[in-house]
Amino acid sequence: MYSFEPNEEQKMLIDAVSRYAENDLRASAEEAEEGKKFPDGLIEKGWEMGILQASIPEVYGGFGEYSSVTGVLAAEELAYGDLAGAMAVMTPNLFVLPILLAGSEEQKMEFIPPVIEMEWKAFTAALIEPSFDFDATDLKTTATVEGDDYLLSGHKTYVPYAAEAEAMIVYANVDGLTQGFIVPAESDGLVVGEERNKLMSLNALPFYDVRLNDVRVPKANRLEGDFEAALAASRVALAALAVGVAKASLDYAIEYAKEREVFGVKVAQKQAIAFMLAEMAMEIEASRMLTWEAAWKLDNDKDDAFKAAYLAATGAIDMVMMVTDRGVQVLGGHGYIREHPVERWMRNGRGFATFTGLAIV
Amino acid sequence: MTIEFETPKPIVQQQYVLKTVADNMMRPHSRYFDENEQEIPWDYITFMHQAMKASGAGSLAPKEKKKEDPGKPKHPPISYQLLAHMMEIISWGDVGMYLVTPGGGLGAAAVQAAGSDEQKKKFLARFMGDKPTFAAMCMTEAGAGSDTSAIRSTAVLDKQTNEWVLNGEKIFVTAGDKSLTQYEQSGKGFVVIWASIDPEAGRAGMRSFVVEAGTPGIKVSKKEHKMGIRASDTVSIVMQDCRVPFENILGNPTVEKTTKGFKGAMATFDATRPLVAATGIGVARAALEFVQEKLTEEGIEIRYGLPRNKLTTIERDIIDMEVMIRSTWLMILKAVWMADNRKPNALESSMSKVKAGDVVTRVTQKAVEIMGPLGYSREFLLEKWFRDAKITDIYEGTGQINRLVVARNLLGYRGSQLR
């Protein structure tokens, strides 16, 4: 069957998340971006809604069942509030979900419960590397066997909350294959950069470089499952976040265009503007549908699920840039002024081409 | 309810059968009927008529209500979803031939939407008769395209005989010839004429009338020569004092100060736009698959999963085409799913049509470009699909008029607020 309506549980979750996104994330987004810091308690409050906890089975300390569809629904709502805040709330996902998707039973029992049973704490992951041709499936960071251990060596960047993280998943190249390793923060040779990464947006969310100088991790800490599964889960998450950001920009542009007078009418009454808005809405819907279907395919182990996730992310990257650019354009000069959030969403928008692995549901 | 993307079994079975039809009854004849524009693919028409009659599929005639078996689990309604899938795959076969599929098309849809039970019985039963039968919708005039309020055709009631007297000229009537001309292979068809019963009243005076084949005073005056969809006839129709019985008017015969009747016609489009969008996606998929086959023959593999900046141009193009086609198809499915579940879908329906019009033109244009000399050659069907594709962005409301509809829905504007 086809159906495009979330179930009752999902509707309740969407409702709760959208209230938090609007009243908390959106309300403090500008201040957070400008001050490069989230207000105290903001991220913790998002974490306490239990979005991640609800997608973890009871045996690992959660109270639900993993569902990619539910994950993308929540992610869109969070990003509608604020992308940086959404990614911060979801940062522990970067540690927990790859273990759930690609870890062994022992790893799941050992590493998942402490994260999700606690208050929000920095658990993170290091995937991106600082080169223009970064490719998650062809990493420069290496893992080589030495006795019962692996030695990790390489340079990572865009690692959220690395400075305060208790542990992280580090992705490395093992004979041409990307594999995750659970690495405690205090490991010898793991060096977090002293200064935060300086990015075009997401300024409230602290990102760091991480250098791995022959970091020794036991073999037992390697996630031996399929990295592609985690990558696909990350792709649908990013696609959903992109849809959320784009929707925020569209809604703001609509509201503005219906208020702003020009030549005696509202600017939204001009086809040049109305058609832009119509096209933004269509592209958002197209991306959302692709994302939902990919998530559903992941949940149902469909043969082409990974490809669907890749296509959804690819489509969303173009969509969010196009939509957020137009969001600024509809406001004209005002769109370029930081008093309006559309320019921030446009800066967010360009990031999706780079954010591989920075979110996962 | 929950979010789901599993194709229902009846649709899977239908698609299996229709794929065979497309492969055997359509593709092998595509080129011939493209190059011989005035010929009619009777083999396909007769076959489809028999098949549809046997299965009851696509029938618009009112069905006898089946007694409900309380013990049987209820299946969710999927009839629009079935139709969308059917139209997609038949258009994947050949969209020109799809347009000559008998069964009444838009003409019958108009009767279905606005007719009384008696009218439905009288006019729709013929589509299940012995011979394939056609009906057409006549709205467009030389001076009235998307702006249907500019329609100049008139219908005047002759109170002496209780007949409507129609005058005017309609253009771009799809299947108008097969609906009005009696061929030995076809049954007696009809056309639905949009005309004004009160030119002072504007849209409020607009009504539709059923005119049966053989009625004196109506005739086909011109057959168009088109860029594509050549297997389908597109004609002009002239009415000169064409008289039809009073009861052939669809909807209320008196003029009230509302545009309800007109809105009824527009509501028909909410149901049909995603279906037209589906035909476009069928063509787009045909073009994409052709390119993929040729690339595979050349040993070129698309490396899904790579970052954008590591892909070749062709890989990027193919991936973009897949994204466009699949996302648009899902928008169509959502629109017809809403129709099946009686949810208002004016926005979704128009969005899917705009998007499909854009996507099928871009995909076929890109496909011809990628294939170079193979793409431009009439040795293959790709160039034909490029020509066929463009109509998707024009009929059933151009991409521009549908953008207006989308924008009005999005902004909550009436027509007067966003012209």
Short mmCIF file of C-alpha atoms in Angstrom, two decimals, chain A:
data_model
loop_
_atom_site.label_atom_id
_atom_site.label_comp_id
_atom_site.label_asym_id
_atom_site.label_seq_id
_atom_site.Cartn_x
_atom_site.Cartn_y
_atom_site.Cartn_z
CA MET A 1 0.00 0.00 0.00
CA TYR A 2 0.88 3.59 -0.38
CA SER A 3 0.20 5.98 2.43
CA PHE A 4 1.47 9.45 3.12
CA GLU A 5 0.17 9.96 6.60
CA PRO A 6 2.32 9.55 9.72
CA ASN A 7 0.94 7.20 12.36
CA GLU A 8 -0.50 8.42 15.65
CA GLU A 9 2.74 8.05 17.59
CA GLN A 10 4.65 9.92 14.91
CA LYS A 11 2.06 12.68 14.88
CA MET A 12 2.46 13.12 18.63
CA LEU A 13 6.22 13.21 18.28
CA ILE A 14 6.08 15.72 15.40
CA ASP A 15 3.79 17.86 17.47
CA ALA A 16 6.10 17.90 20.48
CA VAL A 17 9.23 18.41 18.42
CA SER A 18 7.71 21.21 16.39
CA ARG A 19 6.73 23.06 19.55
CA TYR A 20 10.30 22.80 20.87
CA ALA A 21 11.67 23.78 17.46
CA GLU A 22 9.55 26.90 17.32
CA ASN A 23 9.52 28.03 20.93
CA ASP A 24 13.08 27.15 21.80
CA LEU A 25 15.33 26.57 18.80
CA ARG A 26 13.88 29.24 16.52
CA ALA A 27 13.44 31.73 19.31
CA SER A 28 17.11 31.62 20.22
CA ALA A 29 18.63 30.85 16.81
CA GLU A 30 19.80 34.37 15.96
CA GLU A 31 21.31 34.99 19.36
CA ALA A 32 23.03 31.61 19.29
CA GLU A 33 24.50 32.18 15.84
CA GLU A 34 25.69 35.71 16.61
CA GLY A 35 26.99 34.85 20.09
CA LYS A 36 28.46 31.55 18.88
CA LYS A 37 26.87 29.78 21.83
CA PHE A 38 23.56 28.08 22.61
CA PRO A 39 21.67 29.43 25.61
CA ASP A 40 22.09 27.27 28.73
CA GLY A 41 19.75 24.32 28.84
CA LEU A 42 18.51 24.65 25.24
CA ILE A 43 20.12 21.52 23.85
CA GLU A 44 19.47 19.55 27.03
CA LYS A 45 15.78 20.35 26.74
CA GLY A 46 15.73 19.01 23.17
CA TRP A 47 17.55 15.88 24.27
CA GLU A 48 15.01 15.27 27.04
CA MET A 49 12.25 14.90 24.47
CA GLY A 50 13.79 11.49 23.95
CA ILE A 51 13.80 11.37 20.15
CA LEU A 52 16.90 9.16 20.07
CA GLN A 53 15.87 7.19 23.15
CA ALA A 54 12.58 6.33 21.46
CA SER A 55 14.43 4.75 18.56
CA ILE A 56 16.53 2.44 20.72
CA PRO A 57 15.17 -0.94 21.89
CA GLU A 58 14.73 -1.53 25.60
CA VAL A 59 17.62 -4.01 25.88
CA TYR A 60 20.01 -1.18 25.09
CA GLY A 61 18.39 1.22 27.49
CA GLY A 62 15.90 2.89 25.18
CA PHE A 63 12.15 2.66 25.06
CA GLY A 64 11.22 2.12 21.45
CA GLU A 65 12.14 0.76 18.10
CA TYR A 66 14.52 2.06 15.49
CA SER A 67 12.66 3.72 12.63
CA SER A 68 14.29 5.76 9.94
CA VAL A 69 10.92 7.20 8.90
CA THR A 70 10.24 8.50 12.41
CA GLY A 71 13.78 9.85 12.47
CA VAL A 72 13.41 11.89 9.30
CA LEU A 73 10.05 13.27 10.43
CA ALA A 74 11.62 14.52 13.67
CA ALA A 75 14.74 15.82 11.92
CA GLU A 76 12.72 17.96 9.52
CA GLU A 77 10.85 19.53 12.42
CA LEU A 78 14.04 20.23 14.39
CA ALA A 79 15.76 21.86 11.43
CA TYR A 80 12.70 23.97 10.78
CA GLY A 81 13.52 25.56 14.13
CA ASP A 82 17.27 25.88 13.69
CA LEU A 83 19.82 23.71 11.93
CA ALA A 84 22.64 24.25 14.41
CA GLY A 85 20.37 23.43 17.34
CA ALA A 86 18.99 20.39 15.52
CA MET A 87 22.47 19.06 14.89
CA ALA A 88 23.49 19.71 18.50
CA VAL A 89 20.48 17.83 19.89
CA MET A 90 21.29 15.01 17.51
CA THR A 91 25.05 14.89 18.10
CA PRO A 92 24.92 11.82 20.40
CA ASN A 93 23.14 10.03 17.51
CA LEU A 94 26.49 10.16 15.69
CA PHE A 95 27.91 7.85 18.34
CA VAL A 96 24.92 5.68 19.19
CA LEU A 97 23.30 4.88 15.86
CA PRO A 98 26.37 3.59 13.98
CA ILE A 99 26.88 1.20 16.90
CA LEU A 100 23.22 0.15 16.68
CA LEU A 101 23.43 -0.29 12.90
CA ALA A 102 26.90 -1.74 12.50
CA GLY A 103 28.09 -2.83 15.93
CA SER A 104 28.23 -6.24 17.57
CA GLU A 105 25.87 -7.31 20.33
CA GLU A 106 28.61 -6.75 22.92
CA GLN A 107 29.32 -3.26 21.63
CA LYS A 108 25.64 -2.36 21.72
CA MET A 109 25.25 -3.61 25.29
CA GLU A 110 28.38 -1.86 26.47
CA PHE A 111 28.32 1.49 24.70
CA ILE A 112 24.72 2.46 24.00
CA PRO A 113 23.01 2.45 27.43
CA PRO A 114 25.40 4.87 29.15
CA VAL A 115 24.81 7.47 26.44
CA ILE A 116 21.09 7.34 26.18
CA GLU A 117 20.30 6.79 29.84
CA MET A 118 22.14 9.95 30.81
CA GLU A 119 21.56 13.61 30.32
CA TRP A 120 22.83 15.09 27.10
CA LYS A 121 26.55 14.59 26.99
CA ALA A 122 28.99 15.01 24.16
CA PHE A 123 29.42 11.76 22.32
CA THR A 124 30.37 12.35 18.73
CA ALA A 125 31.94 11.05 15.53
CA ALA A 126 34.84 12.01 13.27
CA LEU A 127 34.37 11.35 9.57
CA ILE A 128 35.14 14.40 7.43
CA GLU A 129 38.73 15.10 6.40
CA PRO A 130 40.12 18.47 5.39
CA SER A 131 40.54 18.09 1.65
CA PHE A 132 38.37 19.19 -1.27
CA ASP A 133 38.08 15.64 -2.60
CA PHE A 134 36.94 14.16 0.70
CA ASP A 135 35.08 10.92 0.05
CA ALA A 136 33.46 9.01 2.91
CA THR A 137 34.04 5.75 1.06
CA ASP A 138 37.71 6.42 0.37
CA LEU A 139 39.24 7.84 3.55
CA LYS A 140 42.78 9.06 4.00
CA THR A 141 42.73 8.22 7.71
CA THR A 142 44.08 4.71 8.10
CA ALA A 143 43.65 1.86 10.56
CA THR A 144 46.43 -0.71 10.61
CA VAL A 145 46.60 -3.87 12.67
CA GLU A 146 49.21 -4.17 15.36
CA GLY A 147 48.84 -7.21 17.57
CA ASP A 148 45.40 -7.13 19.17
CA ASP A 149 44.95 -3.48 18.35
CA TYR A 150 44.43 -1.08 15.51
CA LEU A 151 46.54 2.01 15.10
CA LEU A 152 44.54 4.97 13.79
CA SER A 153 46.32 7.69 11.95
CA GLY A 154 44.99 10.72 10.14
CA HIS A 155 43.45 14.17 10.28
CA LYS A 156 39.73 14.82 10.83
CA THR A 157 37.76 18.04 10.78
CA TYR A 158 34.19 19.22 11.49
CA VAL A 159 34.00 17.02 14.59
CA PRO A 160 31.15 18.43 16.71
CA TYR A 161 31.82 18.83 20.42
CA ALA A 162 35.18 17.03 20.10
CA ALA A 163 36.70 19.11 22.90
CA GLU A 164 34.21 17.92 25.49
CA ALA A 165 33.39 14.51 24.04
CA GLU A 166 33.76 11.47 26.28
CA ALA A 167 34.15 9.17 23.28
CA MET A 168 33.76 9.27 19.53
CA ILE A 169 33.44 7.03 16.53
CA VAL A 170 36.45 7.57 14.31
CA TYR A 171 36.11 6.43 10.72
CA ALA A 172 39.18 5.07 9.00
CA ASN A 173 40.22 3.21 5.91
CA VAL A 174 40.74 -0.52 6.46
CA ASP A 175 42.01 -2.07 3.22
CA GLY A 176 39.85 0.21 1.10
CA LEU A 177 36.81 -0.17 3.32
CA THR A 178 35.47 2.55 5.62
CA GLN A 179 35.06 1.26 9.17
CA GLY A 180 34.12 2.91 12.43
CA PHE A 181 36.14 2.59 15.64
CA ILE A 182 34.95 3.44 19.12
CA VAL A 183 37.62 5.69 20.56
CA PRO A 184 37.60 7.05 24.15
CA ALA A 185 38.52 10.72 24.29
CA GLU A 186 41.44 10.19 26.64
CA SER A 187 43.24 7.85 24.19
CA ASP A 188 46.92 8.61 23.70
CA GLY A 189 47.64 10.29 20.40
CA LEU A 190 44.17 11.72 19.97
CA VAL A 191 44.61 15.47 19.77
CA VAL A 192 41.69 17.85 19.55
CA GLY A 193 42.45 21.21 17.93
CA GLU A 194 42.76 24.14 20.31
CA GLU A 195 40.54 26.40 18.28
CA ARG A 196 37.11 25.73 16.93
CA ASN A 197 36.61 25.37 13.20
CA LYS A 198 35.45 28.63 11.65
CA LEU A 199 32.52 27.94 9.35
CA MET A 200 30.10 29.97 7.24
CA SER A 201 27.23 29.04 9.56
CA LEU A 202 26.42 26.76 12.52
CA ASN A 203 28.50 29.06 14.70
CA ALA A 204 26.84 28.05 17.96
CA LEU A 205 27.79 24.44 17.33
CA PRO A 206 31.44 23.84 18.24
CA PHE A 207 33.36 21.91 15.59
CA TYR A 208 37.00 20.91 15.94
CA ASP A 209 39.82 19.31 14.06
CA VAL A 210 40.97 16.00 15.49
CA ARG A 211 44.37 14.54 14.79
CA LEU A 212 45.07 10.87 15.26
CA ASN A 213 48.72 10.07 15.83
CA ASP A 214 48.87 6.28 16.00
CA VAL A 215 45.93 6.08 18.34
CA ARG A 216 45.73 2.57 19.68
CA VAL A 217 42.28 0.97 19.97
CA PRO A 218 41.50 -2.67 20.72
CA LYS A 219 40.15 -4.79 17.86
CA ALA A 220 36.99 -5.23 19.89
CA ASN A 221 36.21 -1.55 19.30
CA ARG A 222 35.88 -1.90 15.54
CA LEU A 223 32.32 -1.72 14.13
CA GLU A 224 32.42 -4.60 11.73
CA GLY A 225 29.02 -4.11 10.20
CA ASP A 226 28.31 -2.40 6.91
CA PHE A 227 29.39 1.24 6.96
CA GLU A 228 27.04 1.81 4.02
CA ALA A 229 24.08 1.34 6.36
CA ALA A 230 25.26 4.12 8.64
CA LEU A 231 26.10 6.29 5.65
CA ALA A 232 22.62 5.78 4.21
CA ALA A 233 21.03 6.63 7.57
CA SER A 234 23.14 9.77 7.61
CA ARG A 235 22.07 10.70 4.09
CA VAL A 236 18.35 10.55 4.82
CA ALA A 237 18.95 12.52 8.02
CA LEU A 238 20.70 15.29 6.12
CA ALA A 239 18.03 15.26 3.43
CA ALA A 240 15.36 15.68 6.10
CA LEU A 241 17.30 18.50 7.78
CA ALA A 242 17.62 20.19 4.38
CA VAL A 243 13.87 19.94 3.87
CA GLY A 244 13.34 21.53 7.29
CA VAL A 245 15.67 24.45 6.58
CA ALA A 246 14.12 24.98 3.14
CA LYS A 247 10.60 24.92 4.57
CA ALA A 248 11.62 27.53 7.15
CA SER A 249 12.88 29.79 4.39
CA LEU A 250 9.76 29.29 2.24
CA ASP A 251 7.35 30.01 5.07
CA TYR A 252 9.23 33.15 6.06
CA ALA A 253 9.33 34.35 2.46
CA ILE A 254 5.59 33.73 2.06
CA GLU A 255 4.78 35.66 5.19
CA TYR A 256 7.00 38.54 4.14
CA ALA A 257 5.70 38.63 0.57
CA LYS A 258 2.11 38.80 1.81
CA GLU A 259 2.94 41.81 4.00
CA ARG A 260 5.28 43.79 1.79
CA GLU A 261 3.61 46.42 -0.40
CA VAL A 262 4.84 47.20 -3.88
CA PHE A 263 3.13 49.31 -6.56
CA GLY A 264 -0.07 49.27 -4.56
CA VAL A 265 -0.31 45.51 -4.08
CA LYS A 266 1.42 42.91 -1.94
CA VAL A 267 4.60 41.69 -3.54
CA ALA A 268 3.22 38.12 -3.36
CA GLN A 269 0.57 39.22 -5.83
CA LYS A 270 3.24 39.63 -8.50
CA GLN A 271 3.73 36.52 -10.59
CA ALA A 272 7.49 36.96 -10.55
CA ILE A 273 7.43 36.40 -6.80
CA ALA A 274 4.44 34.05 -6.62
CA PHE A 275 6.01 31.69 -9.16
CA MET A 276 9.28 31.62 -7.24
CA LEU A 277 7.37 30.66 -4.12
CA ALA A 278 5.40 28.00 -6.01
CA GLU A 279 8.59 26.46 -7.35
CA MET A 280 10.19 26.51 -3.90
CA ALA A 281 7.18 24.65 -2.50
CA MET A 282 7.32 22.05 -5.28
CA GLU A 283 11.01 21.35 -4.86
CA ILE A 284 10.60 20.99 -1.11
CA GLU A 285 7.76 18.52 -1.56
CA ALA A 286 9.75 16.56 -4.16
CA SER A 287 12.68 16.27 -1.78
CA ARG A 288 10.50 15.36 1.16
CA MET A 289 8.85 12.54 -0.79
CA LEU A 290 12.20 11.16 -1.89
CA THR A 291 13.45 11.31 1.69
CA TRP A 292 10.41 9.57 3.12
CA GLU A 293 10.60 6.82 0.57
CA ALA A 294 14.33 6.28 1.15
CA ALA A 295 13.76 6.13 4.92
CA TRP A 296 10.92 3.67 4.41
CA LYS A 297 13.16 1.54 2.20
CA LEU A 298 15.87 1.54 4.87
CA ASP A 299 13.34 0.48 7.49
CA ASN A 300 12.13 -2.33 5.24
CA ASP A 301 15.53 -3.54 4.02
CA LYS A 302 14.74 -2.91 0.38
CA ASP A 303 17.48 -3.86 -2.10
CA ASP A 304 17.83 -0.34 -3.44
CA ALA A 305 17.56 1.41 -0.07
CA PHE A 306 21.16 2.70 -0.02
CA LYS A 307 20.83 4.04 -3.52
CA ALA A 308 17.52 5.68 -2.62
CA ALA A 309 19.20 7.36 0.35
CA TYR A 310 21.99 8.63 -1.89
CA LEU A 311 19.48 10.01 -4.41
CA ALA A 312 17.45 11.65 -1.65
CA ALA A 313 20.55 13.38 -0.27
CA THR A 314 21.73 14.39 -3.74
CA GLY A 315 18.34 15.89 -4.54
CA ALA A 316 18.12 17.64 -1.19
CA ILE A 317 21.54 19.30 -1.57
CA ASP A 318 20.43 21.04 -4.76
CA MET A 319 16.93 21.71 -3.48
CA VAL A 320 17.98 23.42 -0.26
CA MET A 321 20.46 25.69 -2.04
CA MET A 322 17.87 26.70 -4.63
CA VAL A 323 15.13 27.29 -2.08
CA THR A 324 17.18 29.19 0.49
CA ASP A 325 18.73 31.36 -2.22
CA ARG A 326 15.25 32.32 -3.36
CA GLY A 327 14.18 32.88 0.22
CA VAL A 328 16.75 35.69 0.36
CA GLN A 329 15.79 36.92 -3.10
CA VAL A 330 12.10 37.27 -2.25
CA LEU A 331 13.04 39.68 0.55
CA GLY A 332 15.39 41.60 -1.74
CA GLY A 333 17.77 43.88 0.18
CA HIS A 334 16.09 42.99 3.44
CA GLY A 335 16.96 39.36 2.84
CA TYR A 336 20.63 40.26 2.96
CA ILE A 337 20.36 41.89 6.37
CA ARG A 338 21.01 39.62 9.33
CA GLU A 339 17.88 40.85 11.11
CA HIS A 340 15.99 38.44 8.88
CA PRO A 341 16.83 34.74 9.19
CA VAL A 342 16.68 33.95 5.47
CA GLU A 343 20.36 34.80 4.97
CA ARG A 344 21.28 32.41 7.80
CA TRP A 345 19.23 29.66 6.15
CA MET A 346 20.99 30.35 2.87
CA ARG A 347 24.34 29.97 4.64
CA ASN A 348 23.00 26.74 6.20
CA GLY A 349 21.80 25.66 2.77
CA ARG A 350 25.20 25.63 1.11
CA GLY A 351 26.55 23.47 3.92
CA PHE A 352 24.61 20.36 3.00
CA ALA A 353 27.03 19.60 0.18
CA THR A 354 29.73 19.36 2.88
CA PHE A 355 27.90 17.95 5.90
CA THR A 356 28.36 14.24 5.05
CA GLY A 357 28.02 12.25 8.24
CA LEU A 358 27.21 15.23 10.48
CA ALA A 359 23.74 13.92 11.28
CA ILE A 360 22.19 10.50 11.46
CA VAL A 361 18.73 9.21 12.33
#
